[in-house]
mmCIF file of C-alpha atoms and ligand atoms in Angstrom:
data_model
loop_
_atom_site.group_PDB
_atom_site.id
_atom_site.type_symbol
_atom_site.label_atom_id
_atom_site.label_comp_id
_atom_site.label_asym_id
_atom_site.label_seq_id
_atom_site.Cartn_x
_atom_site.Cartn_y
_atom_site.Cartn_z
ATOM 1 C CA UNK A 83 0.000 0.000 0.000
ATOM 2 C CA UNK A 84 1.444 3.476 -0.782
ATOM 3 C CA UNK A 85 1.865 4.887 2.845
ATOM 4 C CA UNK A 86 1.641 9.209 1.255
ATOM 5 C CA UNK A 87 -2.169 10.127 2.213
ATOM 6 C CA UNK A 88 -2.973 7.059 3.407
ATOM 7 C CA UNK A 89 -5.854 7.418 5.498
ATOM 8 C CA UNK A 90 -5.251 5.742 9.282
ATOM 9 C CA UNK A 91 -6.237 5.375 12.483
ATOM 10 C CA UNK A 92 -3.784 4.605 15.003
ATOM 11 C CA UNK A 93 -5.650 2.932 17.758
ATOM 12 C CA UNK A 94 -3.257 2.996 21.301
ATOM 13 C CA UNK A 95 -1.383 6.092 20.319
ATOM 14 C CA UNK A 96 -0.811 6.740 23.340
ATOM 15 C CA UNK A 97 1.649 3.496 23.786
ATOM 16 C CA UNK A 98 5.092 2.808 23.117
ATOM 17 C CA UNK A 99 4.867 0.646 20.376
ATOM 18 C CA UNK A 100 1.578 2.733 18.880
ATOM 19 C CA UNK A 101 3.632 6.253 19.636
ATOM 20 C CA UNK A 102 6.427 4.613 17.447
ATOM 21 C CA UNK A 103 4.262 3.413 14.499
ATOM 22 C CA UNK A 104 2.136 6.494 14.556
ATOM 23 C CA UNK A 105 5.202 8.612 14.052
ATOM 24 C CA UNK A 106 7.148 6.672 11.162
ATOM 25 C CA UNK A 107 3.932 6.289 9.341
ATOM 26 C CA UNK A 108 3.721 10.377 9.142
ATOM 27 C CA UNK A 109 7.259 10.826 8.304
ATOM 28 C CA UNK A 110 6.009 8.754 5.153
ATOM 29 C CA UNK A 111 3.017 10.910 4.635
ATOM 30 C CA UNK A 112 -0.046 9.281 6.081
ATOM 31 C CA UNK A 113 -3.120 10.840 7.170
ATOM 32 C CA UNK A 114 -3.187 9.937 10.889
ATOM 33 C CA UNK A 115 -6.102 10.473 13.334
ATOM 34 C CA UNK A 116 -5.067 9.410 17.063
ATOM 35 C CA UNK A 117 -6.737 6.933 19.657
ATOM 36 C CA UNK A 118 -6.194 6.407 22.980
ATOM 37 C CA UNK A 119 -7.130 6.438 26.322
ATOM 38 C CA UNK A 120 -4.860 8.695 28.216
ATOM 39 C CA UNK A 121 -6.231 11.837 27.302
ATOM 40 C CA UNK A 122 -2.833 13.949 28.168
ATOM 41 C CA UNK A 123 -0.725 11.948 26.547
ATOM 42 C CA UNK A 124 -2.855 11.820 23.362
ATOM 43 C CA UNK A 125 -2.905 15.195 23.531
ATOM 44 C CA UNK A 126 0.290 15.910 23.948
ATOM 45 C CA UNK A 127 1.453 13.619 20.857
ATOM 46 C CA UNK A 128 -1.156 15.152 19.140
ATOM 47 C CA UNK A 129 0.288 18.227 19.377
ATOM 48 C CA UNK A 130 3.935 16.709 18.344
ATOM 49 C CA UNK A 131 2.797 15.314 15.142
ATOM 50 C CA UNK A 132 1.252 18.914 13.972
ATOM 51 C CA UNK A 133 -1.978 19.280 15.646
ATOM 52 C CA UNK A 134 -3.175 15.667 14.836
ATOM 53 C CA UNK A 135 -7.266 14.824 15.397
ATOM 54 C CA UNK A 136 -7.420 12.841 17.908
ATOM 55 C CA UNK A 137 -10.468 10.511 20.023
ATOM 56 C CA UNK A 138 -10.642 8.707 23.340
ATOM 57 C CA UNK A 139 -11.648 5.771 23.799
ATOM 58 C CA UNK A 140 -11.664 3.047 26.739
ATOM 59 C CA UNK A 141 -11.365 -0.209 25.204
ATOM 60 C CA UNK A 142 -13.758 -1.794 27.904
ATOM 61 C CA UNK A 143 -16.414 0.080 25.667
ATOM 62 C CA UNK A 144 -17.159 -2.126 22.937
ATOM 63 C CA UNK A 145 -19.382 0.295 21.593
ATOM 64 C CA UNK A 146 -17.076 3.028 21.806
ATOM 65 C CA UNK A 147 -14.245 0.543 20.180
ATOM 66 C CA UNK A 148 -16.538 1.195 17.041
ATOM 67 C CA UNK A 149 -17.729 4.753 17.620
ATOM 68 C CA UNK A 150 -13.919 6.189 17.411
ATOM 69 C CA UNK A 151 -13.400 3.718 13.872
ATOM 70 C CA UNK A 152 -16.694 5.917 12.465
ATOM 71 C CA UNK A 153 -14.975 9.236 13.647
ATOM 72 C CA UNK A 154 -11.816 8.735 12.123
ATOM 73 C CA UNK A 155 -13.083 7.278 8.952
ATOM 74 C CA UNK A 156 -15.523 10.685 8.908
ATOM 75 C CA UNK A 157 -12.977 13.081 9.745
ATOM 76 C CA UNK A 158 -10.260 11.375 7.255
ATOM 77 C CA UNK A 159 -13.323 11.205 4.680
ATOM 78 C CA UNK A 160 -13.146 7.466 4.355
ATOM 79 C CA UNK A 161 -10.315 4.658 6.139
ATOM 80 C CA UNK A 162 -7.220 2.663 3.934
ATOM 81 C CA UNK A 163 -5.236 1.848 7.207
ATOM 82 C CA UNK A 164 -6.315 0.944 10.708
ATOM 83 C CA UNK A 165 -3.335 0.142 13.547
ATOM 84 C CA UNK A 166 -4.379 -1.518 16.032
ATOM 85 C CA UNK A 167 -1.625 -0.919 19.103
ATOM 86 C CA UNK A 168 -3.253 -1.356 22.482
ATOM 87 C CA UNK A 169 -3.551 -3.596 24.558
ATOM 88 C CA UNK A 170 -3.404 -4.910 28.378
ATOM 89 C CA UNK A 171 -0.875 -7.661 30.392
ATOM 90 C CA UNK A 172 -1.429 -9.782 33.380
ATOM 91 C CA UNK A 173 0.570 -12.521 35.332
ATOM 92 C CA UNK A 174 0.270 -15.248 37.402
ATOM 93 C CA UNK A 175 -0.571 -18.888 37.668
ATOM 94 C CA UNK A 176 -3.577 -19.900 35.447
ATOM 95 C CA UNK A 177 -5.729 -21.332 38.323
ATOM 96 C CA UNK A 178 -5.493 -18.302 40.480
ATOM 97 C CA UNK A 179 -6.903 -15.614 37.747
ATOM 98 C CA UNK A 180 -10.009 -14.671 38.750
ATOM 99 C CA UNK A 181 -12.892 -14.036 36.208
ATOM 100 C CA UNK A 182 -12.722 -10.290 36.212
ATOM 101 C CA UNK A 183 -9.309 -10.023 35.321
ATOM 102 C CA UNK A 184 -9.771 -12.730 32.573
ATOM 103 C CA UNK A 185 -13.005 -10.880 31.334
ATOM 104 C CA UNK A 186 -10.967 -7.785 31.503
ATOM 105 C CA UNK A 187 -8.052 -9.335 29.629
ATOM 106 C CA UNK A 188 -10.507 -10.753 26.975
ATOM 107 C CA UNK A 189 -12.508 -7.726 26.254
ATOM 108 C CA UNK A 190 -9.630 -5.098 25.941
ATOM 109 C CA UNK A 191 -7.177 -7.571 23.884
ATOM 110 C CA UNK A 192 -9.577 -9.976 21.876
ATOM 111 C CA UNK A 193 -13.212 -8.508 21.866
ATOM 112 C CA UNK A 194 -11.815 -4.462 21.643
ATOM 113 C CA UNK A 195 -9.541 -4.379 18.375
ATOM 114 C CA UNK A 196 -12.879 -7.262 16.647
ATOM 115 C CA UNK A 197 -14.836 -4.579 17.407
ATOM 116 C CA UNK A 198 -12.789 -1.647 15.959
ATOM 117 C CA UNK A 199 -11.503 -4.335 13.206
ATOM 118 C CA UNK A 200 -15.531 -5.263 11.839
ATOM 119 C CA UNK A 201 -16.289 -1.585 11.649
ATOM 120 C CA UNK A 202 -12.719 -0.682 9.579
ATOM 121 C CA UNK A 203 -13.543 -3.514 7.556
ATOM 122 C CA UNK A 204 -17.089 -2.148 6.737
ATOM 123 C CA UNK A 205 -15.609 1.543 6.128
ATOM 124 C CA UNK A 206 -13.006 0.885 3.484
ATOM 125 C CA UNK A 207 -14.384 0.850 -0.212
ATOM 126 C CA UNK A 208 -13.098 -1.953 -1.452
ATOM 127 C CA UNK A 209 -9.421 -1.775 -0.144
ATOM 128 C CA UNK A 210 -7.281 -1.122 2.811
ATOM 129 C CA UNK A 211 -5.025 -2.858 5.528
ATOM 130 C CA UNK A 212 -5.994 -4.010 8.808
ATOM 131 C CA UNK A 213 -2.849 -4.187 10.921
ATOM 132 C CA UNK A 214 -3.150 -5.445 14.301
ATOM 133 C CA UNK A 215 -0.693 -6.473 17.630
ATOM 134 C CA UNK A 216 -1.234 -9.450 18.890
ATOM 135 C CA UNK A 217 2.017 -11.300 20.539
ATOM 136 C CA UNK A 218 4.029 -14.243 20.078
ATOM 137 C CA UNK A 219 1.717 -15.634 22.802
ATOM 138 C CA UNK A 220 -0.918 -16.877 20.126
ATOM 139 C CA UNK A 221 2.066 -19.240 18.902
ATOM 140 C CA UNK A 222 4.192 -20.100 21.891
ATOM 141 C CA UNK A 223 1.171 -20.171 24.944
ATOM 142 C CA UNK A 224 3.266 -19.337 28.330
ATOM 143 C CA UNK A 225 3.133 -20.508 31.458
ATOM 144 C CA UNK A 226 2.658 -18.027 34.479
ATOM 145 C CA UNK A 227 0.346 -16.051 31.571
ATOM 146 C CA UNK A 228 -2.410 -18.091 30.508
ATOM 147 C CA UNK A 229 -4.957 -15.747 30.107
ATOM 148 C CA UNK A 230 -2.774 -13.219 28.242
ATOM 149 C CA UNK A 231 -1.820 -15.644 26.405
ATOM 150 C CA UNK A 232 -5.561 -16.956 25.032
ATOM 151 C CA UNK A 233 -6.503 -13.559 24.801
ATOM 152 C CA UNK A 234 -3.671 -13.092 21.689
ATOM 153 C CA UNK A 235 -4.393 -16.467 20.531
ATOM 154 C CA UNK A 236 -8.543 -15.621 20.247
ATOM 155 C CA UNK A 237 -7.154 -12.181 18.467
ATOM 156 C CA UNK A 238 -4.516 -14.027 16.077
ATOM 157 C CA UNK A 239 -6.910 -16.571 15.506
ATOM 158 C CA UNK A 240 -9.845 -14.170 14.469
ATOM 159 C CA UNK A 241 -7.740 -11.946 12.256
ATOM 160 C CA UNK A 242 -6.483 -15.586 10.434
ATOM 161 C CA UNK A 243 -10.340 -16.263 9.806
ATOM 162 C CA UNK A 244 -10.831 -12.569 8.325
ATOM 163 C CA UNK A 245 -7.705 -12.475 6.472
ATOM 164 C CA UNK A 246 -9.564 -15.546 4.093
ATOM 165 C CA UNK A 247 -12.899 -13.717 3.991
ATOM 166 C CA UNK A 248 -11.547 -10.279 2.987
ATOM 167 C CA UNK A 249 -9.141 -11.263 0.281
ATOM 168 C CA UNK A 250 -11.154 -10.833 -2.733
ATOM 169 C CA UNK A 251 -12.244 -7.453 -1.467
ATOM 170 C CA UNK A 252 -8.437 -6.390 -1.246
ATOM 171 C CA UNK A 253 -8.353 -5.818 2.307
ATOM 172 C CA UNK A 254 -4.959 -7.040 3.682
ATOM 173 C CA UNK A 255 -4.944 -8.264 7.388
ATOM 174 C CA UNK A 256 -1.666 -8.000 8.953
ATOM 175 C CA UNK A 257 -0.919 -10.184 11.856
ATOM 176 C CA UNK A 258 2.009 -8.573 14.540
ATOM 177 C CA UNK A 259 3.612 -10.975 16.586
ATOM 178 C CA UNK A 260 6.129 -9.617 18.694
ATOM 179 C CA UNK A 261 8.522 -10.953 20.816
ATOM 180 C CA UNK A 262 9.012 -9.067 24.355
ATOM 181 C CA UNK A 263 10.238 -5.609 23.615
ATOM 182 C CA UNK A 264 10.917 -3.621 26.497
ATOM 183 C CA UNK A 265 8.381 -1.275 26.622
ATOM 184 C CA UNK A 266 7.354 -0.728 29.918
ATOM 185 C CA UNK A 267 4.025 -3.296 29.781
ATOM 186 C CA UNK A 268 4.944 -6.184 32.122
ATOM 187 C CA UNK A 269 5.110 -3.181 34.932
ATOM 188 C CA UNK A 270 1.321 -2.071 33.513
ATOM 189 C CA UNK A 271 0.071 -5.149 33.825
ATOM 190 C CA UNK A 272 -3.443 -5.394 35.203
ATOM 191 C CA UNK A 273 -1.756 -7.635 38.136
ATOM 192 C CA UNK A 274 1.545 -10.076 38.973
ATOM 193 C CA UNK A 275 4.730 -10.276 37.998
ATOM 194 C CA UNK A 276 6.389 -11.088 34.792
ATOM 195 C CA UNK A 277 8.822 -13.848 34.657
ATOM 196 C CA UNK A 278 12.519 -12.916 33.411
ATOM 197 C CA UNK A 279 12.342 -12.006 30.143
ATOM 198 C CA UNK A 280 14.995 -11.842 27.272
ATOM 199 C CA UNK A 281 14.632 -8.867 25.160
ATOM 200 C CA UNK A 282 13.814 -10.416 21.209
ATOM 201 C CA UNK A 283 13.647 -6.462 19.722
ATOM 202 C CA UNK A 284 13.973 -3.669 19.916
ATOM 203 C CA UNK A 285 10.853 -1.222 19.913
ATOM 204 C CA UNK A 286 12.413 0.723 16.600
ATOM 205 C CA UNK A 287 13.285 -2.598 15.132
ATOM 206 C CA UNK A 288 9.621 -3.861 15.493
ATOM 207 C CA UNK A 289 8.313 -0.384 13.993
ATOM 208 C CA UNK A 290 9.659 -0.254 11.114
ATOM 209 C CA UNK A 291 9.093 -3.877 10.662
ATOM 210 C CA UNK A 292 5.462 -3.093 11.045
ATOM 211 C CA UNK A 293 5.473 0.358 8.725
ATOM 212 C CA UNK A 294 7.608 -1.866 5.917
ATOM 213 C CA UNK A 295 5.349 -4.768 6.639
ATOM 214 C CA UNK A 296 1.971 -2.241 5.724
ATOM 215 C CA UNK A 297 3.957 -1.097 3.096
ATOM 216 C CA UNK A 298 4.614 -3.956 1.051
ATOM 217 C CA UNK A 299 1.004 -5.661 2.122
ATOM 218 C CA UNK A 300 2.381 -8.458 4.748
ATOM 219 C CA UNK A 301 -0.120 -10.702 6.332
ATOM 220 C CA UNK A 302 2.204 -11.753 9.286
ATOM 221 C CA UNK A 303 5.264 -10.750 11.030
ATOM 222 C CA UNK A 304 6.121 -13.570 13.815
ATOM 223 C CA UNK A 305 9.158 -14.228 15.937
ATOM 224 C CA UNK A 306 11.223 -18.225 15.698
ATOM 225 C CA UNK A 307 12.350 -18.382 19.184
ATOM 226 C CA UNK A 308 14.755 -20.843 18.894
ATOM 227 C CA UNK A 309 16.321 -19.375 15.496
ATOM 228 C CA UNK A 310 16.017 -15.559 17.103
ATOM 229 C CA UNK A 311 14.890 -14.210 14.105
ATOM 230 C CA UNK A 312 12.062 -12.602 12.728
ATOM 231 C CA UNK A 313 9.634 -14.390 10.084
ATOM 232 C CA UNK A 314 6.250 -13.986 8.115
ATOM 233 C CA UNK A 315 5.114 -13.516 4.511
HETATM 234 N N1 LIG B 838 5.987 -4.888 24.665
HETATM 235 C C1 LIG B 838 5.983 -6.189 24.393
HETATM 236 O O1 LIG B 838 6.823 -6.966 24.828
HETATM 237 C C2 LIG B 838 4.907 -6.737 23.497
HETATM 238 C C3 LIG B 838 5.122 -7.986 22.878
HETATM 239 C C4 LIG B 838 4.111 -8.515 22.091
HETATM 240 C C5 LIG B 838 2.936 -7.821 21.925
HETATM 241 N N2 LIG B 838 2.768 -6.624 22.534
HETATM 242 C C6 LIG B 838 1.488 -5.934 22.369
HETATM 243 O O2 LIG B 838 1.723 -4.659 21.816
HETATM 244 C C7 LIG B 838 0.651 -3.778 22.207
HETATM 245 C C8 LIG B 838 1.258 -2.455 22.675
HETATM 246 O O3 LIG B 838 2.035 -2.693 23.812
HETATM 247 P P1 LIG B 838 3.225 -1.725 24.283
HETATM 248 O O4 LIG B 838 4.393 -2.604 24.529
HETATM 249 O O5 LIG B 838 3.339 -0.541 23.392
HETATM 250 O O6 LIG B 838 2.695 -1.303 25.735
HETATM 251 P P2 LIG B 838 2.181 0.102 26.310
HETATM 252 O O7 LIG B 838 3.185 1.162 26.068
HETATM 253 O O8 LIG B 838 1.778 -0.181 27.720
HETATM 254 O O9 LIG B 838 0.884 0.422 25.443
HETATM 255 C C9 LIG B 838 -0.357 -0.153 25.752
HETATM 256 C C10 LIG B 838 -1.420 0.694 25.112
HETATM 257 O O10 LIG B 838 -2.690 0.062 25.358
HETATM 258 C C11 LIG B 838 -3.568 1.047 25.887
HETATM 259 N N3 LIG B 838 -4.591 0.463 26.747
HETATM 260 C C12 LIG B 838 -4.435 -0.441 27.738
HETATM 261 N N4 LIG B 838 -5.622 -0.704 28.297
HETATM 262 C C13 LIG B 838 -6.544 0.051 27.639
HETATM 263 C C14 LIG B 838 -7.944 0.240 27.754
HETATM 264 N N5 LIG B 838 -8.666 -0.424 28.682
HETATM 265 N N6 LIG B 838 -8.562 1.102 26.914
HETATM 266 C C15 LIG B 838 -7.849 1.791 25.962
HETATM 267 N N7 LIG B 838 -6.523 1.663 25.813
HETATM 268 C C16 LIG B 838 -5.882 0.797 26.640
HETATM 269 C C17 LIG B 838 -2.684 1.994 26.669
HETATM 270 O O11 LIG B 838 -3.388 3.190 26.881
HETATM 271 P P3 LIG B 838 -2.975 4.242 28.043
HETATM 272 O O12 LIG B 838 -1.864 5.050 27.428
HETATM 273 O O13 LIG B 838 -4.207 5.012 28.295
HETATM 274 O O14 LIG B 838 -2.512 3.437 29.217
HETATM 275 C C18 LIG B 838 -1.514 2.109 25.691
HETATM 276 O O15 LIG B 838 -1.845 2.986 24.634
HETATM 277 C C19 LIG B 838 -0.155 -4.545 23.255
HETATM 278 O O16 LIG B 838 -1.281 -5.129 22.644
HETATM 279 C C20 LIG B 838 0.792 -5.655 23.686
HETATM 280 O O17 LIG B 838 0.091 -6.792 24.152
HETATM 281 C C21 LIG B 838 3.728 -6.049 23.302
#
């Protein structure tokens, strides 16, 4: 997809990894509007990037999830490009999650970015890219994060099932599958502690694997453990 004009919403903005995309993918021209939660921080990058629009969202809010797809899509006078960058840790053993953290955990990383996902899919005539973070959870499951984990796996699994229904309309779904980047999550998570983990990328490595990847119209971007290196098609 040419990235100049490209009309996109950047949903978790307000991230590390979002902050980072959203950025590269104006220095190549795009047309960004801005979602997140944080409203200062929104702002604030807002403000860095030239006075971008920007809309709030909490993910919890599946409504909302599709609401903020409608506004950009308005604003930018139709959608070619939805990023889909937020999303919400938590660790532990599997039996001792309780079902509020798991609903929570569900809802922000599976059933939030289907939501905003259907409605991009129904807004762009014909074409676009759907490019979404999941994690390298939905291939290697981890112990002492069960519920994170099925919670990428759902997501992965979902955007493998559109991915076959939307290719004769031209819309390319893009599956991220990062590695652990230090970012800062594992100490947001919504509770426990992470286990030791070794660094796979860096955070600029991973964007402009992901700006490239929307570029040349990549369906996945995952991590071989074992090998250390990054692979897809
Ligand atoms: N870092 C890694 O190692 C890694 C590896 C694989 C996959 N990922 C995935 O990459 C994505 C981005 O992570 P990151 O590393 O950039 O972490 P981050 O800096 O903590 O960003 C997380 C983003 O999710 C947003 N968010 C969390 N809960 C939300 C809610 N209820 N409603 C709306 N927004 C919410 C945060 O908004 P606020 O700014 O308002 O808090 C923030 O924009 C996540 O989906 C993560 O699972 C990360």
């Amino acid at each position: 997809m040419e990235l100049n004009g490209t009309r996109t919403l950047v949903a978790g903005a307000t991230g590390v990894l979002g902050g980072g995309i959203a950025r590269s993918l104006q220095k190549d021209g795009a047309r960004l509007v801005l979602a997140g939660r944080d409203g200062d921080r929104l702002s604030a990058l807002a403000r860095e990037l030239g006075d971008v629009p920007t809309a709030g969202f909490e993910a919890l809010d599946l409504e909302r999830c599709a609401a903020v797809v409608d506004e950009a899509a308005d604003h930018l006078g139709g959608l070619d490009l939805l990023v889909v960058a937020f999303g919400v840790a938590a660790f532990g053993p599997g039996e001792e999650a309780g079902d509020v953290i798991i609903e929570h955990l569900l809802t922000v990383n599976t059933m939030a970015p289907m939501a905003m996902g259907r409605r991009a899919v129904q807004r762009m005539d014909g074409s676009g890219t759907l490019a979404v973070i999941s994690a390298i959870l939905a291939d290697v499951p981890t112990p002492g994060m069960a519920a994170y984990s099925a919670s990428k796996a759902g997501l992965s699994a979902w955007l493998t099932a559109l991915r076959g229904e939307q290719r004769r309309r031209g819309v390319t779904v893009f599956d991220i599958r990062p590695p652990h980047i230090e970012t800062g999550l594992a100490g947001r998570a919504l509770e426990g502690e992470a286990p030791p983990m070794k660094e796979g990328a860096t955070r600029d490595e991973l964007v402009g694997l992901v700006v490239d990847g929307i570029r040349d119209g990549r369906r996945e971007l995952a991590f071989d453990l074992q090998k250390r290196e990054w692979t897809g098609r």
